[in-house]
mmCIF file of C-alpha atoms and ligand atoms in Angstrom:
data_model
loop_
_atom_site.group_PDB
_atom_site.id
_atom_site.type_symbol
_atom_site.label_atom_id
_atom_site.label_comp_id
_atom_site.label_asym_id
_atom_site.label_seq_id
_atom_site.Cartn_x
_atom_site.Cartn_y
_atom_site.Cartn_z
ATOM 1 C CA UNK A 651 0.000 0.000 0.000
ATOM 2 C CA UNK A 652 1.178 3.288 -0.890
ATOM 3 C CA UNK A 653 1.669 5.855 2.090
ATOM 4 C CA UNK A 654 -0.258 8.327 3.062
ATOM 5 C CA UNK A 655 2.823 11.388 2.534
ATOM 6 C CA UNK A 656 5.996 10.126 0.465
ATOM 7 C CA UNK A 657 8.436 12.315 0.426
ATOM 8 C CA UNK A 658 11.370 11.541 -2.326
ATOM 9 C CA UNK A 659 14.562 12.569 -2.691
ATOM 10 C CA UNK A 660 13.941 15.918 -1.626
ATOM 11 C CA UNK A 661 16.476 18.891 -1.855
ATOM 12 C CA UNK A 662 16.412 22.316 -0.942
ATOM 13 C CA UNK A 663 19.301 24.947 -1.606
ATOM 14 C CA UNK A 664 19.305 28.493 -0.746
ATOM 15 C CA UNK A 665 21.586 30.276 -2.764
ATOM 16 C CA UNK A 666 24.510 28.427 -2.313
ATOM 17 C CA UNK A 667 23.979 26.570 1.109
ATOM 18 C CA UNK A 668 22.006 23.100 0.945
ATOM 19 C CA UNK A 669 19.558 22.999 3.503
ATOM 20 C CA UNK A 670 18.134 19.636 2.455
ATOM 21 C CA UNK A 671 19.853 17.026 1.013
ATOM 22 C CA UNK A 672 18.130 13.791 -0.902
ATOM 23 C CA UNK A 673 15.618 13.610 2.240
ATOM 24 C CA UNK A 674 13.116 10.656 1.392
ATOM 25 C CA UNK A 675 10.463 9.549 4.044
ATOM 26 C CA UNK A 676 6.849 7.907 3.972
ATOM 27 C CA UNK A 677 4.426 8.454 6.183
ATOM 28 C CA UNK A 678 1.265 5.888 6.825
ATOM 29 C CA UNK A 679 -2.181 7.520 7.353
ATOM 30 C CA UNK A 680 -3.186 8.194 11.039
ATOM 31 C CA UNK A 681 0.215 7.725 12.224
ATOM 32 C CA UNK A 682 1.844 9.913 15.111
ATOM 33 C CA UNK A 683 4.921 10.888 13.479
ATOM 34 C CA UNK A 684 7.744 12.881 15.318
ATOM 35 C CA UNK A 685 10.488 15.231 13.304
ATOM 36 C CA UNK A 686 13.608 16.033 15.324
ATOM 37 C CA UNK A 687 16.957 17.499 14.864
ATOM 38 C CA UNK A 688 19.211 19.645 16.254
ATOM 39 C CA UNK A 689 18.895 23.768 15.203
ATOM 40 C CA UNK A 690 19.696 24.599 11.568
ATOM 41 C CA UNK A 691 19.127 20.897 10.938
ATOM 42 C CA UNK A 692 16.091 21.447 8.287
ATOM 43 C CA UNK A 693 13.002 20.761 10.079
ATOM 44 C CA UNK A 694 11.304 24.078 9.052
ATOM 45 C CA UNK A 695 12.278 23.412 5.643
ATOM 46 C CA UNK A 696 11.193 20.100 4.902
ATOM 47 C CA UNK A 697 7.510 21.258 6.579
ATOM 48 C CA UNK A 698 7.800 24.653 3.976
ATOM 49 C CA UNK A 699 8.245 22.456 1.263
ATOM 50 C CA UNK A 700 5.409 20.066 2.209
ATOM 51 C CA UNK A 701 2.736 22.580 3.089
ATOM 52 C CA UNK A 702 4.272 25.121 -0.286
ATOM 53 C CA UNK A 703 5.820 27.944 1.588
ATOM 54 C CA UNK A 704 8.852 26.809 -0.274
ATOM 55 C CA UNK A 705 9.742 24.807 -3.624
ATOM 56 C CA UNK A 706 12.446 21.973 -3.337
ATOM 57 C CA UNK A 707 14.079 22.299 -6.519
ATOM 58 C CA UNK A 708 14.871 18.435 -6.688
ATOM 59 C CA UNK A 709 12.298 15.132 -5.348
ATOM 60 C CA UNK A 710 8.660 14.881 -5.153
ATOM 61 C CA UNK A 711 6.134 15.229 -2.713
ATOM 62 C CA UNK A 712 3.316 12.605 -3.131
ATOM 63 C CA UNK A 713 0.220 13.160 -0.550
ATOM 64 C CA UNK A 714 -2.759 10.700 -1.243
ATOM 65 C CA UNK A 715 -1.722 9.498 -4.358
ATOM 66 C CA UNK A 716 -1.165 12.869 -5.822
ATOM 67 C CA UNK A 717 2.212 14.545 -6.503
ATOM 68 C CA UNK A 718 1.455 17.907 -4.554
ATOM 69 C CA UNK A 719 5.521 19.550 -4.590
ATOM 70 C CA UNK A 720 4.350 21.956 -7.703
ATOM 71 C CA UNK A 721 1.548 23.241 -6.595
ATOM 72 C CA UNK A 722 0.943 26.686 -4.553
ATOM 73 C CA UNK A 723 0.189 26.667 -0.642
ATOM 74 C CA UNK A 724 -3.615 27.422 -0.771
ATOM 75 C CA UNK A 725 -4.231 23.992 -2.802
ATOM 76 C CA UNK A 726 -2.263 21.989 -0.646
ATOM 77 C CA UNK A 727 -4.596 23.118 2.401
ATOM 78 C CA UNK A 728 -7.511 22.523 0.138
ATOM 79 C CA UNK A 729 -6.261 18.824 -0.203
ATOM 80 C CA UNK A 730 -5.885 18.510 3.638
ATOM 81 C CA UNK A 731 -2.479 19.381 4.244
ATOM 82 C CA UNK A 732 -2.356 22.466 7.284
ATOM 83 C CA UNK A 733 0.990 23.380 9.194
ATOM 84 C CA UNK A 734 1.515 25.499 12.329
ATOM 85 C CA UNK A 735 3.786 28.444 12.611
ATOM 86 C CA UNK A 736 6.906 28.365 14.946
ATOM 87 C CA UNK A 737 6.669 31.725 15.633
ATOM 88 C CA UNK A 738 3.113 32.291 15.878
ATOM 89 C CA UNK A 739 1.576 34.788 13.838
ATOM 90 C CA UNK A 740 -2.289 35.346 14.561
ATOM 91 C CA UNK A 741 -4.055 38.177 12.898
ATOM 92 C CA UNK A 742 -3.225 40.672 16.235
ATOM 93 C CA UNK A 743 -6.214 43.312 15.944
ATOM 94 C CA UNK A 744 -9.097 40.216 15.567
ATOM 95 C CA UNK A 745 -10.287 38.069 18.670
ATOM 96 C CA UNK A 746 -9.901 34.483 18.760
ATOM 97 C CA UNK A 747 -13.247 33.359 16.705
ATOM 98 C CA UNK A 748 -12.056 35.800 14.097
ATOM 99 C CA UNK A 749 -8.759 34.304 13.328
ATOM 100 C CA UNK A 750 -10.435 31.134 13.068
ATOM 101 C CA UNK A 751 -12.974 32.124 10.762
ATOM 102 C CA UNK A 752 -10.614 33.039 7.757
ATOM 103 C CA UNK A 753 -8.921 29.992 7.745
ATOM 104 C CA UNK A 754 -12.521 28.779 7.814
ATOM 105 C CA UNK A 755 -13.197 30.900 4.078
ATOM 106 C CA UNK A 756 -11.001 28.537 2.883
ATOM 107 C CA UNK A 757 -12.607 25.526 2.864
ATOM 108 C CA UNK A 758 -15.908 25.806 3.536
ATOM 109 C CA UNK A 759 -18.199 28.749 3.551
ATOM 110 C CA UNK A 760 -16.929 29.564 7.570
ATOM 111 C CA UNK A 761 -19.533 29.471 10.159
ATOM 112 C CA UNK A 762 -19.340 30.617 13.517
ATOM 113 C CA UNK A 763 -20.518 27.263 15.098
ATOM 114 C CA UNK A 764 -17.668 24.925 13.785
ATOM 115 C CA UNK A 765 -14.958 27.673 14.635
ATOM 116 C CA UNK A 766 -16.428 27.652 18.150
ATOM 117 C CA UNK A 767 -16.745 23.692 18.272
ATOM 118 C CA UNK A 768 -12.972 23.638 16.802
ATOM 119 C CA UNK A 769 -12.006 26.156 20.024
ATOM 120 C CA UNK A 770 -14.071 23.713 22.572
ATOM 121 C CA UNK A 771 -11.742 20.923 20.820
ATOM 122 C CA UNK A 772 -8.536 22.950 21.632
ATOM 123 C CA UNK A 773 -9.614 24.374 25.061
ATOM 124 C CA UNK A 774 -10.242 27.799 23.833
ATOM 125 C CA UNK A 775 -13.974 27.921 23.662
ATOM 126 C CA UNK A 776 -13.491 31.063 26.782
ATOM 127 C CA UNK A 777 -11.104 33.212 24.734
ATOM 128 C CA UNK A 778 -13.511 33.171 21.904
ATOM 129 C CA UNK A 779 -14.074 36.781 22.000
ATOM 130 C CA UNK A 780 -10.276 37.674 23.410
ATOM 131 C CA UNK A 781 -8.411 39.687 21.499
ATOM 132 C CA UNK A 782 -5.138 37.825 19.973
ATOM 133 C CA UNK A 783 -2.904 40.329 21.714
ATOM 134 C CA UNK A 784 -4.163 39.402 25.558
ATOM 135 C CA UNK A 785 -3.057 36.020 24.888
ATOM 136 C CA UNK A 786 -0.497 33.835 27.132
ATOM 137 C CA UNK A 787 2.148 32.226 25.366
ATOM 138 C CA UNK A 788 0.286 28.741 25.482
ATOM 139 C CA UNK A 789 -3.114 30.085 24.313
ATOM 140 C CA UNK A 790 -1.107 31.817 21.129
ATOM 141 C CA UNK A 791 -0.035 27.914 20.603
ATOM 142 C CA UNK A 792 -2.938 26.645 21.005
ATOM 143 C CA UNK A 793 -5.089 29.385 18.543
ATOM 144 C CA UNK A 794 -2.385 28.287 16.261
ATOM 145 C CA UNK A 795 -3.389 24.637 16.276
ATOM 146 C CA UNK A 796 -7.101 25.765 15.922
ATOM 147 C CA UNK A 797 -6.099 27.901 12.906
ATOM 148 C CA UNK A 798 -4.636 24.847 11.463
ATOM 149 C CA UNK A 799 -7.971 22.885 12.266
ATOM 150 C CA UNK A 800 -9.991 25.297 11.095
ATOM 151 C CA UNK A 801 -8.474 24.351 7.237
ATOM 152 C CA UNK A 802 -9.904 20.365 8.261
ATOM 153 C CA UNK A 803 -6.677 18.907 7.708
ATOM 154 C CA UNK A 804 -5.772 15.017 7.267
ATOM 155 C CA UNK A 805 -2.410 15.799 8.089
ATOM 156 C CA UNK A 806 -1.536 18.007 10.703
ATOM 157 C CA UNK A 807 2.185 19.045 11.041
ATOM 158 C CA UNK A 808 2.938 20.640 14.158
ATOM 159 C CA UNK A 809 6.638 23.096 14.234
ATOM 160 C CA UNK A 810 7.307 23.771 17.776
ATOM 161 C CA UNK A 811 3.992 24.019 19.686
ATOM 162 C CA UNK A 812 5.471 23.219 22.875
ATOM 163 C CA UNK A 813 8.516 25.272 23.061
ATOM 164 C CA UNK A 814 8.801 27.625 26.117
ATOM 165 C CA UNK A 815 5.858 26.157 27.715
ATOM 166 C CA UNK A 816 5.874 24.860 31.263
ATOM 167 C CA UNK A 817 5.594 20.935 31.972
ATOM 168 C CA UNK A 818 1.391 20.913 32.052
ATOM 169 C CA UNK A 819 1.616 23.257 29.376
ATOM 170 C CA UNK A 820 3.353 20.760 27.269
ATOM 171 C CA UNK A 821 0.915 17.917 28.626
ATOM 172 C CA UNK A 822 -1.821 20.234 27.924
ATOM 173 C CA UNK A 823 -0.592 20.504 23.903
ATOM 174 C CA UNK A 824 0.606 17.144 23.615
ATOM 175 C CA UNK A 825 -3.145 15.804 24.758
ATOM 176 C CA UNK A 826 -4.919 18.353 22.124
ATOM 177 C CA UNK A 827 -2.153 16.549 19.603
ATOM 178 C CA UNK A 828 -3.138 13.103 20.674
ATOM 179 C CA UNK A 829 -7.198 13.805 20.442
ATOM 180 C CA UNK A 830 -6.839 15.308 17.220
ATOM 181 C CA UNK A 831 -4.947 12.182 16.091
ATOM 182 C CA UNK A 832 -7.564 9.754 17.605
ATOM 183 C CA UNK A 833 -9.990 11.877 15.663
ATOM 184 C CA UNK A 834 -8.629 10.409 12.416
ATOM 185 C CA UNK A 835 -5.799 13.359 11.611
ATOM 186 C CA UNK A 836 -2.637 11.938 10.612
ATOM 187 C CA UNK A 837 -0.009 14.358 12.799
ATOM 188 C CA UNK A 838 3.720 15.075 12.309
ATOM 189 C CA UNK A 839 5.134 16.607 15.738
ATOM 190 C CA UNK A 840 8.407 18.616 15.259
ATOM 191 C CA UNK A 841 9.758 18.838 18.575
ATOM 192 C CA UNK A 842 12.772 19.954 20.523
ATOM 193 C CA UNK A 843 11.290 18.696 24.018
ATOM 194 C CA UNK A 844 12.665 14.746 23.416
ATOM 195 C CA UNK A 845 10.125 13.772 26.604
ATOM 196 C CA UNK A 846 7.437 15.100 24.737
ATOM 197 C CA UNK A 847 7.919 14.025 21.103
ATOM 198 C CA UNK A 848 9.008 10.478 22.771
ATOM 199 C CA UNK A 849 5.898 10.108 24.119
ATOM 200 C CA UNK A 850 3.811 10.926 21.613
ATOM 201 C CA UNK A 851 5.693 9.566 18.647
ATOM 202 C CA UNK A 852 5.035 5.892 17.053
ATOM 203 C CA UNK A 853 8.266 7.154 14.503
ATOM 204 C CA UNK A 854 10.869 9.457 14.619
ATOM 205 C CA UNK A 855 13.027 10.556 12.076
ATOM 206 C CA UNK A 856 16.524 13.084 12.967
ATOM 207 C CA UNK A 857 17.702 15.444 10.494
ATOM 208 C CA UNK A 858 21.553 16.463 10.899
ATOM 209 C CA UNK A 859 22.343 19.097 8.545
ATOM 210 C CA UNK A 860 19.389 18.815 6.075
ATOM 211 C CA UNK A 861 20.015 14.722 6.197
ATOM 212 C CA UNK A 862 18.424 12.243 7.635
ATOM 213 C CA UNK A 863 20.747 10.506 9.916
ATOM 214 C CA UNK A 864 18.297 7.808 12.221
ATOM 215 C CA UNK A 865 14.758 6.521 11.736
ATOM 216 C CA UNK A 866 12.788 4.442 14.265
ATOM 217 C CA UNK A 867 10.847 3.725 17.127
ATOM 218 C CA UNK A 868 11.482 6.455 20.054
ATOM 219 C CA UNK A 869 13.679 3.719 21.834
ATOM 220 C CA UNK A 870 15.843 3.157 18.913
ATOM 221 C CA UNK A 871 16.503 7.057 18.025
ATOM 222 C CA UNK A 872 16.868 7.400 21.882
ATOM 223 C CA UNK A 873 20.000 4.948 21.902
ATOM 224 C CA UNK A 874 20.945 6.099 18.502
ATOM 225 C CA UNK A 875 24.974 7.211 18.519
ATOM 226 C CA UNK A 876 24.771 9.428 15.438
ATOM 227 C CA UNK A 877 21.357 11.088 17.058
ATOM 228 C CA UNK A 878 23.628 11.318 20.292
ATOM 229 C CA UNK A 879 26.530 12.895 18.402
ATOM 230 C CA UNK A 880 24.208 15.245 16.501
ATOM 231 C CA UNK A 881 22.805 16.617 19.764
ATOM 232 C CA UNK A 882 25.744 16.751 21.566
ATOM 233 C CA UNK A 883 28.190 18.281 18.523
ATOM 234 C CA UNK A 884 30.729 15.457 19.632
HETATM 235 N N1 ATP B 743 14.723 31.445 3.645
HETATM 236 C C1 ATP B 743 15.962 31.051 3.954
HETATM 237 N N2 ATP B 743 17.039 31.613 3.350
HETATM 238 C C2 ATP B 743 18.290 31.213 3.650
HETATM 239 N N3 ATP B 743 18.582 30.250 4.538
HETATM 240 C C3 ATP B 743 17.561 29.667 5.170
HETATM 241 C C4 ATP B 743 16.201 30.030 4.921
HETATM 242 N N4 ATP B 743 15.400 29.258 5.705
HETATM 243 C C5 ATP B 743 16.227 28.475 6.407
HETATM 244 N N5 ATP B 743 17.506 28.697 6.094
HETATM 245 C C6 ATP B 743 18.679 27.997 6.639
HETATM 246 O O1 ATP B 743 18.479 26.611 6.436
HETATM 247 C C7 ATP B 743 18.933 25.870 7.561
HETATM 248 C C8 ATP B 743 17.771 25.052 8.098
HETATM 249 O O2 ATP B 743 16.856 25.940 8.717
HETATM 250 P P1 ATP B 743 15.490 25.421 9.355
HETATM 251 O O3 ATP B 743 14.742 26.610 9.776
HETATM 252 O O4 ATP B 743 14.838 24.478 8.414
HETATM 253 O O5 ATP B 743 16.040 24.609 10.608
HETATM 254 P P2 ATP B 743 15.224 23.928 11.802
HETATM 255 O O6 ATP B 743 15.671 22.504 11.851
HETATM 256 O O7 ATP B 743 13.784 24.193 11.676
HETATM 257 O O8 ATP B 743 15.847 24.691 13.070
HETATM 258 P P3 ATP B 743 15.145 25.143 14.463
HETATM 259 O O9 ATP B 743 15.138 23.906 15.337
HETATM 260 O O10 ATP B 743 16.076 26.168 14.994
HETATM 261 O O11 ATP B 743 13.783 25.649 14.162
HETATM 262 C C9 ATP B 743 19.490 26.879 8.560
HETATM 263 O O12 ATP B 743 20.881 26.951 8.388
HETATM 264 C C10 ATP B 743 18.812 28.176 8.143
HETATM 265 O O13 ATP B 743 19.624 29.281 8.460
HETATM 266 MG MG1 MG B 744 12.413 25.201 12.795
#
């Protein structure tokens, strides 16, 4: 069976610096996926070439049977494929509900009752009406998982959600992650907190230097030398 996301031989150069090199990966539907690596490894880059912020100049991008890499960013959310922001970036002078509701245009003519059942799903559904600038650090995180909802994605590929966030902060993400995966959403975590990706992960794959250097279960890359060497700069 093919998978769900086959990515193939993928490469990504910036002027003259390689960010990604010949990066191939597949990824089944509904699986829990996890994306690590240290800084500067290419995380960000493989996820802007999935979701179209970026075109890899070499490799393919198959997602359901359909080779996505050439077309623009809108019609890749149209086909189910939504991405979260490291750096959030919410629409500052609209509350909550609003920010929800253009992502909402999108796909479907955007109705105040799904954004507001989407918020109840991320633990939101009280800030409906807040404006984006009174938010905490962990409600930003979490509008920007709802914005990502809001598009009805099959995959779901997470960058960073849980960095600078206390521990139940993190457990507070990481359950939104896992109930949006039990609700049929295939989701890739990209994660610098190892407890958290560990957990949550059925497969990991490292990067090291726009490479992949390990794949397996969160035991192997755990015991994984290279991984070791990668995080350590040994
Ligand atoms: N638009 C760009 N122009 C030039 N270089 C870039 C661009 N985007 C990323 N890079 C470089 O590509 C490399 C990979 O960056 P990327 O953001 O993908 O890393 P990352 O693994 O997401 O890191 P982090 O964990 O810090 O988020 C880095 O050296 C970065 O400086
Ligand atoms: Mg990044």
């Amino acid at each position: 069976m093919d998978a769900f996301l086959q990515i193939k031989d993928v490469s990504k150069r910036f002027g003259g610096f390689t960010a990604l090199t010949g990066v191939s990966l597949d990824i089944a539907q509904g699986e829990r996926f996890g994306l690590i690596g240290p800084n500067g490894s290419g995380k960000t880059t493989l996820i802007n070439c999935i979701s179209g912020m970026l075109r890899n100049e070499s490799g393919s991008i198959v997602f359901d049977g359909e080779d996505i890499s050439r077309l623009p960013a809108y019609l890749r959310t149209r086909r189910g494929v939504a991405r979260t922001f490291q750096v959030p970036r919410p629409f500052a002078s609209m509350s909550v509900i609003e920010n929800l509701l253009v992502p909402l245009q999108y796909v479907a003519h955007a109705k105040e009752s799904e954004a507001l059942d989407i918020l109840g799903r991320i633990g939101l559904a009280n800030k409906a009406e807040t404006p984006t600038n009174q938010l905490s650090q962990v409600e930003l995180r979490k509008l920007e998982l709802a914005r990502a909802v809001a598009a009805r994605p099959r995959l779901l590929i997470s960058d960073e959600a849980m960095a600078g966030l206390s521990g139940s902060e993190v457990d507070e993400v990481l359950k939104i992650l896992f109930d949006l995966n039990a609700a049929g959403i295939t989701v890739i975590m990209i994660e610098h907190i190892m407890q958290a990706v560990m957990r949550f992960s059925q497969r990991v794959v490292c990067l090291d230097a726009g490479r992949i250097i390990c794949e397996g279960t969160p035991a192997q890359i755990i015991e994984n030398s290279d991984v070791q060497r990668a995080y350590l700069g040994a």
